[in-house]
CSV table of C-alpha atoms and ligand atoms in Angstrom, one decimal:
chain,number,residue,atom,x,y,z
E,1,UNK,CA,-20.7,7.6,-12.8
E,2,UNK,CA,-18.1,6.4,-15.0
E,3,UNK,CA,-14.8,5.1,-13.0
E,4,UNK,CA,-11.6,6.4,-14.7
E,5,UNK,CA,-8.7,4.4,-14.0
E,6,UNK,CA,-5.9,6.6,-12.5
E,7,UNK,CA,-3.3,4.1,-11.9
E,8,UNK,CA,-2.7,0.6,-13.6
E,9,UNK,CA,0.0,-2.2,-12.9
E,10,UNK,CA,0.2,-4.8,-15.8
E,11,UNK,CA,2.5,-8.0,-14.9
E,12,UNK,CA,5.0,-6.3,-12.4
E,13,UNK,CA,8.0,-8.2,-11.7
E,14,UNK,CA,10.6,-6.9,-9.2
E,15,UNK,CA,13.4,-9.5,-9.1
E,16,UNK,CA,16.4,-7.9,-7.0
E,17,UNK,CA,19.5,-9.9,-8.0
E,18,UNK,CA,21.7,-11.6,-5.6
E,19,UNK,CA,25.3,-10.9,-5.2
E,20,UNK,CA,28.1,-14.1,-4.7
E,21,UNK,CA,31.1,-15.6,-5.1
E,22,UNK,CA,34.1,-13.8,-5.6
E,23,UNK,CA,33.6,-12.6,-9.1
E,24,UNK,CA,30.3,-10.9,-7.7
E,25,UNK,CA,27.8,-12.7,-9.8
E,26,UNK,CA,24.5,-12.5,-9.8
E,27,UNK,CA,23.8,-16.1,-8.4
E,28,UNK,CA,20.2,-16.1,-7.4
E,29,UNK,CA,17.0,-13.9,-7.7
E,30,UNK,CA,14.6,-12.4,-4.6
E,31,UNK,CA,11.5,-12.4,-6.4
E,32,UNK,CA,10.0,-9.7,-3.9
E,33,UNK,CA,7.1,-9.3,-6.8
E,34,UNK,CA,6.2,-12.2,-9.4
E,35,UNK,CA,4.0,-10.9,-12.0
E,36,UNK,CA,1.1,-8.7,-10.1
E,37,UNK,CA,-1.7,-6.5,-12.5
E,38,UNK,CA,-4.1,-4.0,-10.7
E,39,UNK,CA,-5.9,-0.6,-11.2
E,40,UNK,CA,-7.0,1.6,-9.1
E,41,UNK,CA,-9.8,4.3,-9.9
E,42,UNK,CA,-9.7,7.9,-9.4
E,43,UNK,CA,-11.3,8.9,-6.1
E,44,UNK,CA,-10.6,4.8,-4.8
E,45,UNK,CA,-8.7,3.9,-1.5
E,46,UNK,CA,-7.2,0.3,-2.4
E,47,UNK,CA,-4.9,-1.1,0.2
E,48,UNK,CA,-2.9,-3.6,-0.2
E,49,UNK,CA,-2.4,-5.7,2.7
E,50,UNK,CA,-0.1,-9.3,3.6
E,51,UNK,CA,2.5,-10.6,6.0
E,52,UNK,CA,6.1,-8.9,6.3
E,53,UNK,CA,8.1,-9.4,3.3
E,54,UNK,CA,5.4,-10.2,1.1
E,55,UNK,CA,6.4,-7.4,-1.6
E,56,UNK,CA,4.1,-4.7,-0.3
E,57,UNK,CA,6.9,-1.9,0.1
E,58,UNK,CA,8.3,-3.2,-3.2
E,59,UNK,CA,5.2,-2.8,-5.3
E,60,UNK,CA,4.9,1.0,-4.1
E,61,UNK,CA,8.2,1.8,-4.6
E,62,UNK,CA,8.5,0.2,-8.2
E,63,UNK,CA,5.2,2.4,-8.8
E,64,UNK,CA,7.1,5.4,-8.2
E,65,UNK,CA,10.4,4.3,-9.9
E,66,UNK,CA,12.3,4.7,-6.3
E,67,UNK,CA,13.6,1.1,-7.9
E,68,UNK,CA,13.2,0.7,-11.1
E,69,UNK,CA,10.9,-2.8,-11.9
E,70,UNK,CA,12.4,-5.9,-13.6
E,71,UNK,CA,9.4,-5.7,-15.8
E,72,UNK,CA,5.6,-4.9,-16.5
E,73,UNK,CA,4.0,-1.8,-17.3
E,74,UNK,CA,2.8,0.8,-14.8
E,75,UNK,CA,0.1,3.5,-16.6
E,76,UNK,CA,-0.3,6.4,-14.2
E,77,UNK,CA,-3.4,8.7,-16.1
E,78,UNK,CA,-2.9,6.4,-19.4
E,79,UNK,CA,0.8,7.2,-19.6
E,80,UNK,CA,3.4,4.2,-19.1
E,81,UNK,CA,5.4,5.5,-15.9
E,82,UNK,CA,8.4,3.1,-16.7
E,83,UNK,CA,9.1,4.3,-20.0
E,84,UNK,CA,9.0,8.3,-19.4
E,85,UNK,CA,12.4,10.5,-19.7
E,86,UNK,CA,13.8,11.8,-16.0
E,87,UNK,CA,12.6,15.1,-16.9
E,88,UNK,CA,9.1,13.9,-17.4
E,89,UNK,CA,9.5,11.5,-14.2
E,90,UNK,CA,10.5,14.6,-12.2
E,91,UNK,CA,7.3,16.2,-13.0
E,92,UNK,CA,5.0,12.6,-12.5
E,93,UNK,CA,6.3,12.7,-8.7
E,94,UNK,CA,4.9,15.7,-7.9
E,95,UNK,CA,1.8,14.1,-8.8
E,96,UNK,CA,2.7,10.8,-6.9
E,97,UNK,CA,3.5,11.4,-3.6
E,98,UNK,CA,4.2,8.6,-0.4
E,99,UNK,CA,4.2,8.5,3.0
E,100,UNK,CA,6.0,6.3,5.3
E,101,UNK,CA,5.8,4.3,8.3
E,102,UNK,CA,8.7,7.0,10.3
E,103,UNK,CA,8.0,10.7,9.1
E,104,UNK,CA,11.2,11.4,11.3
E,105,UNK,CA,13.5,9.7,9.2
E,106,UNK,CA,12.4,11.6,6.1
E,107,UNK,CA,11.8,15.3,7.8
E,108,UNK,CA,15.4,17.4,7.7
E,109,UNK,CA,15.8,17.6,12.1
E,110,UNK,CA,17.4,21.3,11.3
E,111,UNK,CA,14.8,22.4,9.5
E,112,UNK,CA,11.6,24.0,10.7
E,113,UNK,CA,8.1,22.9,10.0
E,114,UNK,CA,8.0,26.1,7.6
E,115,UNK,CA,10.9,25.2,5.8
E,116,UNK,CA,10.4,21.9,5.6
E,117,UNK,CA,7.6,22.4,3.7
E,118,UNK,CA,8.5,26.0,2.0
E,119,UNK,CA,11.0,24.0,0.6
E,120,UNK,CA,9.0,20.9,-1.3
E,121,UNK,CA,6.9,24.2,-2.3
E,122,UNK,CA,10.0,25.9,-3.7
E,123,UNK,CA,11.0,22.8,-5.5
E,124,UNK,CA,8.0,21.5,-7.0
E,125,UNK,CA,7.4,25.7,-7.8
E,126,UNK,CA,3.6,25.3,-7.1
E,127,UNK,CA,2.9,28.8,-5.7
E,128,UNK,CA,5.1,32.0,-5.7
E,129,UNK,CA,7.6,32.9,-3.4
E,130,UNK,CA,5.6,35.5,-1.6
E,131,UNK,CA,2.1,33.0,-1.6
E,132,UNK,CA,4.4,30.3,-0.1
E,133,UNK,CA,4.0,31.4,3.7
E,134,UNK,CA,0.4,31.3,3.6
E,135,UNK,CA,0.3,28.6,1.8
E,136,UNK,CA,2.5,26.6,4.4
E,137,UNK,CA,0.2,28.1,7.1
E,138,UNK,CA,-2.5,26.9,5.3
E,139,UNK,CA,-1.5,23.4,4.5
E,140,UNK,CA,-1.0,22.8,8.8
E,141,UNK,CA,-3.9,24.3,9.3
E,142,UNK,CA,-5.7,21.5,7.6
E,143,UNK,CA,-3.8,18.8,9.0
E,144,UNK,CA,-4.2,19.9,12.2
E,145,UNK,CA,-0.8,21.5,13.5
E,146,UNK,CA,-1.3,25.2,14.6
E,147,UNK,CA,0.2,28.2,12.6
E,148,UNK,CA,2.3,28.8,16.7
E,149,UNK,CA,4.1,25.0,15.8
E,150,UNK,CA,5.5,26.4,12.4
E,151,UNK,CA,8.6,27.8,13.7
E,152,UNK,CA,9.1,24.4,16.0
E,153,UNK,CA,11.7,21.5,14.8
E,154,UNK,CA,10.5,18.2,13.9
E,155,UNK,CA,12.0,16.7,17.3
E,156,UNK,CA,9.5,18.9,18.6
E,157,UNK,CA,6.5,17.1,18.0
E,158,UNK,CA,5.1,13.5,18.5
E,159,UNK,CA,4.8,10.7,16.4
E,160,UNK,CA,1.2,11.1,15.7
E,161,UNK,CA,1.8,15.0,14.8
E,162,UNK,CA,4.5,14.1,12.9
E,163,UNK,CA,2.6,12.2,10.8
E,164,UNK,CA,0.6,15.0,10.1
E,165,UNK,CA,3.3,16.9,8.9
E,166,UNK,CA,4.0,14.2,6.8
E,167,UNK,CA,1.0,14.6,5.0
E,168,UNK,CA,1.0,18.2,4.9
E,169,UNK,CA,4.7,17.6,2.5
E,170,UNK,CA,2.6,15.6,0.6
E,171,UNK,CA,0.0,17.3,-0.1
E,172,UNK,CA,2.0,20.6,-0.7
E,173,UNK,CA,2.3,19.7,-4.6
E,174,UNK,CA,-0.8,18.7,-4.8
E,175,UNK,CA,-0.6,15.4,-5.7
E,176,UNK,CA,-3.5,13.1,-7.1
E,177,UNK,CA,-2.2,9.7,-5.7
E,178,UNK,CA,-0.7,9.1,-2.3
E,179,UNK,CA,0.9,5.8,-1.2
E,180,UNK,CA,0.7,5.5,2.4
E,181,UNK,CA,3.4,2.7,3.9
E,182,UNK,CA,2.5,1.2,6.9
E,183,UNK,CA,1.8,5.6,7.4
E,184,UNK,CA,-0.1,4.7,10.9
E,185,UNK,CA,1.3,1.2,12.0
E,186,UNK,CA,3.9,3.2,14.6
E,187,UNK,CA,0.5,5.3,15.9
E,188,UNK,CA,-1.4,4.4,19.2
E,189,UNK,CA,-4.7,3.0,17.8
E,190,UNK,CA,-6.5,6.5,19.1
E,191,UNK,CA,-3.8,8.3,17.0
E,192,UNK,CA,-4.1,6.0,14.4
E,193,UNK,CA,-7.6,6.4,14.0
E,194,UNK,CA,-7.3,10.1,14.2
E,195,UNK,CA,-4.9,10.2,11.4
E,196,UNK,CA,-6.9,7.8,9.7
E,197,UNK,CA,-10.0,10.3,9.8
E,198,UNK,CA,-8.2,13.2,8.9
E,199,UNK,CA,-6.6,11.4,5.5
E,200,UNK,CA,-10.1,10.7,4.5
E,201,UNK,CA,-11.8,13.8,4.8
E,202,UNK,CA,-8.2,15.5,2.7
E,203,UNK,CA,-9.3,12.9,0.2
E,204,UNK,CA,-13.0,14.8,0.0
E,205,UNK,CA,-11.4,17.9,0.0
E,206,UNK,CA,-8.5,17.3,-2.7
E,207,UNK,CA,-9.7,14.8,-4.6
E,208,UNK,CA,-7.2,12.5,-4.0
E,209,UNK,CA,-7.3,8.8,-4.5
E,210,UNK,CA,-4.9,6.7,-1.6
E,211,UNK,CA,-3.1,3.2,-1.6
E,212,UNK,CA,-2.6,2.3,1.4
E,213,UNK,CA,0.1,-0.5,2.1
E,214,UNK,CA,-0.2,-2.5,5.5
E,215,UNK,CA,0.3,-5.9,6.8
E,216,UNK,CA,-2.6,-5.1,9.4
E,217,UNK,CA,-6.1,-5.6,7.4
E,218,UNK,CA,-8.0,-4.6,10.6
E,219,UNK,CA,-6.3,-1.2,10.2
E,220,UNK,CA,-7.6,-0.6,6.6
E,221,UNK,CA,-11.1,-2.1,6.8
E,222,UNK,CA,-12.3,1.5,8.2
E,223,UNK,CA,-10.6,3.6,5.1
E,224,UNK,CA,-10.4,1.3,1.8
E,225,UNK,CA,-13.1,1.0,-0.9
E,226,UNK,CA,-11.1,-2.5,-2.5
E,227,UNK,CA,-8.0,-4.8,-0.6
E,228,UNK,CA,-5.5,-6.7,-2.7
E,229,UNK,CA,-4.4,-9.7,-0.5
E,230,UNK,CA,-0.7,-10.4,-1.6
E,231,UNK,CA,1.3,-13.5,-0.8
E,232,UNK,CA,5.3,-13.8,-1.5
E,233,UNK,CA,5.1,-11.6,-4.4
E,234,UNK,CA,1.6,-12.6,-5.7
E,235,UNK,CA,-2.1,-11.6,-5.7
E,236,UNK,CA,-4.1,-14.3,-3.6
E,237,UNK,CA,-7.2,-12.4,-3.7
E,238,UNK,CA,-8.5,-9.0,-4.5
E,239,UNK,CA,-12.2,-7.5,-4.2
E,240,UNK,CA,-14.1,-4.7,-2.3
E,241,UNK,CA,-14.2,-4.4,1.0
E,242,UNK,CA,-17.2,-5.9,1.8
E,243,UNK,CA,-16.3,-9.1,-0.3
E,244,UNK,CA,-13.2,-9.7,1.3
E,245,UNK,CA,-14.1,-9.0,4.9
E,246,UNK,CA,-17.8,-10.8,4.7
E,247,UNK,CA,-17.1,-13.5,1.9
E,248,UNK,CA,-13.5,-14.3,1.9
E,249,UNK,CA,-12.4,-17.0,-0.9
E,250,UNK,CA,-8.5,-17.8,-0.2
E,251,UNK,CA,-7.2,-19.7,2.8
E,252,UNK,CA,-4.7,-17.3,3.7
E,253,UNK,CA,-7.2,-14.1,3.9
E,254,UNK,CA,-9.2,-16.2,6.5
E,255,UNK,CA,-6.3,-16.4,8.2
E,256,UNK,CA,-5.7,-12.5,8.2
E,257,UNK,CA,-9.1,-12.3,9.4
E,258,UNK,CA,-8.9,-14.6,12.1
E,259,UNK,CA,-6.1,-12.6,13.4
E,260,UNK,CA,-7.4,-9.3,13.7
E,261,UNK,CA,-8.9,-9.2,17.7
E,262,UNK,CA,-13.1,-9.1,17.9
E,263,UNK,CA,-14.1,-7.2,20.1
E,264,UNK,CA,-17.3,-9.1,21.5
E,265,UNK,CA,-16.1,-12.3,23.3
E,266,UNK,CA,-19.3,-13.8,23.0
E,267,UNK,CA,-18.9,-14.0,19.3
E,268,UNK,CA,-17.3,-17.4,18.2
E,269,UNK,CA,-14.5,-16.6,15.4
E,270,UNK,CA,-13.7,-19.4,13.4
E,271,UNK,CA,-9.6,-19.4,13.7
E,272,UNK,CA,-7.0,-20.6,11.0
E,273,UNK,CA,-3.7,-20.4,12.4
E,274,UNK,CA,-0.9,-20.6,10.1
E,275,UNK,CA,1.9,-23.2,10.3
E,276,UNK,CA,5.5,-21.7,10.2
E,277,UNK,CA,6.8,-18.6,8.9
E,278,UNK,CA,6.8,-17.4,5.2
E,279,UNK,CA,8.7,-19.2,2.8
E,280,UNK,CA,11.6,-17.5,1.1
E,281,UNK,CA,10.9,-15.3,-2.0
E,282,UNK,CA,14.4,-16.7,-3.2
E,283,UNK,CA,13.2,-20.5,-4.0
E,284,UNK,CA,9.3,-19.9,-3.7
E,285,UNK,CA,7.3,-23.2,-3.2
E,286,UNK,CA,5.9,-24.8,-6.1
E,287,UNK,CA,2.6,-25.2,-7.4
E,288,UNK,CA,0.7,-22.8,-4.8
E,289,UNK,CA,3.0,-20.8,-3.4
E,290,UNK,CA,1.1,-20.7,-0.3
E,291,UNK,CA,0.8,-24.4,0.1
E,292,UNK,CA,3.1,-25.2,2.5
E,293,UNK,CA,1.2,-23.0,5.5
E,294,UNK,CA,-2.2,-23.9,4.1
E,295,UNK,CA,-4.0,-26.3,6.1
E,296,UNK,CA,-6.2,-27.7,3.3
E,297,UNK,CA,-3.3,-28.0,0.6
E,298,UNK,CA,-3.6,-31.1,-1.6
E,299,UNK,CA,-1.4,-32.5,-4.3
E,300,UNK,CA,-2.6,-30.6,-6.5
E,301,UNK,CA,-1.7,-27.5,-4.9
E,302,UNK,CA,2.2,-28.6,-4.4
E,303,UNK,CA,2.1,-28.8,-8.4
E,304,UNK,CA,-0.6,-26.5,-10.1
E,305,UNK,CA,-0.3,-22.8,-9.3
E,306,UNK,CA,-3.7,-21.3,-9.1
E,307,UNK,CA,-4.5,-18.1,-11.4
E,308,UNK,CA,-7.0,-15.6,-9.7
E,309,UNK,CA,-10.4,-16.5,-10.9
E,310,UNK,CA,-14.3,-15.3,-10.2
E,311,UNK,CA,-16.9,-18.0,-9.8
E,312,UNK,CA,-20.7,-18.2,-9.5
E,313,UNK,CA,-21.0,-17.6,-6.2
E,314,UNK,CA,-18.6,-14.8,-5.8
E,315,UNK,CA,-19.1,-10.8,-6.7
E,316,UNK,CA,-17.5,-10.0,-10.6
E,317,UNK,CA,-15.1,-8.0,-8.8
E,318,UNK,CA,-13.8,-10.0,-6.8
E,319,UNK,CA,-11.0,-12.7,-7.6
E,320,UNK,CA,-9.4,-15.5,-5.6
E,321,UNK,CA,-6.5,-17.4,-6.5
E,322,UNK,CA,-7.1,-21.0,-5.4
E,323,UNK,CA,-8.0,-24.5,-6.6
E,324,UNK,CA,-10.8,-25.1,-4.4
E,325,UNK,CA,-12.9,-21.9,-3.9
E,326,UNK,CA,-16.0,-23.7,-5.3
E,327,UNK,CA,-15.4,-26.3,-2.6
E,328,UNK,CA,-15.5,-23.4,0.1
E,329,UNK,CA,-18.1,-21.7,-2.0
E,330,UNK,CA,-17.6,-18.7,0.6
E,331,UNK,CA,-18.2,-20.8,3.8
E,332,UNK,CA,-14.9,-21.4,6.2
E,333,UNK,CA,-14.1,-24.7,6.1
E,334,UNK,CA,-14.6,-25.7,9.9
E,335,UNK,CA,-11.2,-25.8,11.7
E,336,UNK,CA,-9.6,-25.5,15.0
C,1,LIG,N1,16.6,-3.7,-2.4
C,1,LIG,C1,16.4,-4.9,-2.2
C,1,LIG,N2,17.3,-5.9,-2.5
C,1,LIG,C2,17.0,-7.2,-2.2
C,1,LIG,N3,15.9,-7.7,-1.6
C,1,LIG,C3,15.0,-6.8,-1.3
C,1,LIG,C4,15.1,-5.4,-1.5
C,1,LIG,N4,14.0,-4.7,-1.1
C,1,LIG,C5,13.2,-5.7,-0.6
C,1,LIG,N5,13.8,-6.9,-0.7
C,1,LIG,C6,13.2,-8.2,-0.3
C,1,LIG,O1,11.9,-8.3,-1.0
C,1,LIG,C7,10.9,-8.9,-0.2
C,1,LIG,C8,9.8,-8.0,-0.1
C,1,LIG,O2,10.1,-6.8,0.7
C,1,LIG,P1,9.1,-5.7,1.0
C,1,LIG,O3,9.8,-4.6,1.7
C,1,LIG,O4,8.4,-5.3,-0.3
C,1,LIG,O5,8.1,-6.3,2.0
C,1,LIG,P2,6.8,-5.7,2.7
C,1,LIG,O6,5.6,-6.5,2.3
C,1,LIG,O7,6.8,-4.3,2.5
C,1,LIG,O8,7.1,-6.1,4.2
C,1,LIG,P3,6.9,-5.3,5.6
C,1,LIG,O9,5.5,-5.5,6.0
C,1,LIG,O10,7.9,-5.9,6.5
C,1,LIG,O11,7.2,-3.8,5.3
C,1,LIG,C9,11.6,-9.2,1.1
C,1,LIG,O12,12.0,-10.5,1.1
C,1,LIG,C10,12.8,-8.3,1.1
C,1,LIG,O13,13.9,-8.8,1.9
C,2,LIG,MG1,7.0,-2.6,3.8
């Protein structure tokens, strides 16, 4: 079958400026997001995964125009998203719908359950006034929360059901994309899990297509089809699941790896550990930006930044962005 691109990012830059001095100039730049391009196909769970406050949040809000991009292009079903009037924008995000990390900070605590959600029903006017009851009934039905709960306040439920009411708002408008931040990362793993399961088989049901943003890649192995690996505001590597969890290229998505717990003691896990924290996004190191954690960095990477590239020995979907991936050739490098 013929994969139809639903959303595409071309060179996104989101450069928020930096405030100083006493005339209030603009006297630096965080480059949260340096020039990423993506696409993600209809049906397709792509998750974007890296360290805290490597432009993860960023690149989903800048999707959805929450802050509006420095540059690049973002196509959303062939139109360019950046460039559409506020009326037509209006309509797109009805289409484009996200989740967060704390559902309680974005559910109105006077409101009910019901009119939390009759309301994005009113607002979005997807069903009549007198369909919207059993539509709301409906929608918690399939997420899990009984038609009993409607009446109940969002205090009134835990984290994990929260969640679920969560998606239920999103899916109200019947949306084709959702972008889930960090959506399970406050959820017990059992909850998590449970969550996890019951996004996937909506995404059967409604034909939806998810990215997922999280810094945990042992979280999103279970649900994604393809993982972008991002880096201070860059791509490092990007491929299907299996490619990146079985045949990882860049230095720093070994190091992910070796960080998420195995389960069988017995197994020996070859471990990177990185050096130090992540560099600013203000004054990003040269060359490589990851260079300075990386524990096989030569000169070359302090001076020559490395553009994500497929060679022989990898899948043609899958792209790493480093000098020496035919050096690796897919094996880790032996390190302690
Ligand atoms: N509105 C803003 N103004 C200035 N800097 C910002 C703004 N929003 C984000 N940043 C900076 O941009 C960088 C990327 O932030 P972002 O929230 O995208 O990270 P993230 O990958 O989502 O991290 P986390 O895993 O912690 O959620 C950070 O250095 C952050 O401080
Ligand atoms: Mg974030």
């Amino acid at each position: 079958m013929e994969k139809k691109p639903l959303l595409t990012v071309k060179n996104l830059k989101q450069h928020f400026p930096i405030k100083g001095g006493f005339l209030g100039r603009t006297v630096n730049h965080v480059k949260a997001v340096d020039d990423i391009s993506f696409t993600i196909y209809e049906g397709e769970t792509v998750s974007i995964v890296g360290e805290s406050g490597c432009g993860k949040s960023t690149t989903g809000r800048a999707i959805l125009r929450l802050d509006e991009p420095t540059s690049g292009e973002v196509y959303f079903q062939g139109e360019n998203v950046l460039t559409l009037s506020n009326r037509k924008m209006r309509k797109l995000r009805k289409e484009m719908q996200i989740i967060f990390q704390d559902p309680y900070a974005s559910l109105n605590p006077r409101q009910t359950v019901k009119q939390i959600l009759e309301e994005a029903l009113a607002i979005q006017k997807v069903v009549r006034k007198k369909e919207r009851n059993d539509r709301v009934l409906d929608l918690l039905e399939k997420v899990g929360i009984a038609a009993y709960q409607a009446d109940r306040y969002p205090h009134e439920f835990s984290g994990g059901q929260r969640q679920r009411i969560g998606i239920a708002r999103a899916l109200s408008v019947d949306p084709k994309l959702i972008i889930c931040d960090e959506a399970v990362s406050a959820l017990d793993v059992s909850i998590q899990a449970q969550v996890l399961n019951l996004l996937k088989s909506l995404q059967k049901e409604f034909k939806l297509t998810y990215l997922f943003i999280s810094h945990d890649l042992g979280v999103v192995r279970h649900i994604s089809d393809r993982i972008i690996v991002m880096y201070l505001g860059k791509i490092v590597e990007t491929g299907d699941k299996h490619s990146i969890f079985e045949n990882p290229q860049h230095p720093y998505t070994k190091a992910l790896l070796s960080a998420i717990p195995v389960p069988d003691p017995e197994r020996k896990k070859e471990r990177i550990i990185l050096k130090g924290d992540v560099p600013s996004p203000i004054n990003p190191p040269s060359g490589c930006r990851f260079h300075t954690r990386c524990p096989f960095a030569t000169d070359l990477c302090k001076t020559k930044e490395p553009v994500l590239t497929t060679e022989d020995h990898m899948k043609e979907s899958h792209q790493a962005a480093c000098h020496y991936i035919n050096d690796f050739a897919g094996k880790i490098p032996a390190h302690n």
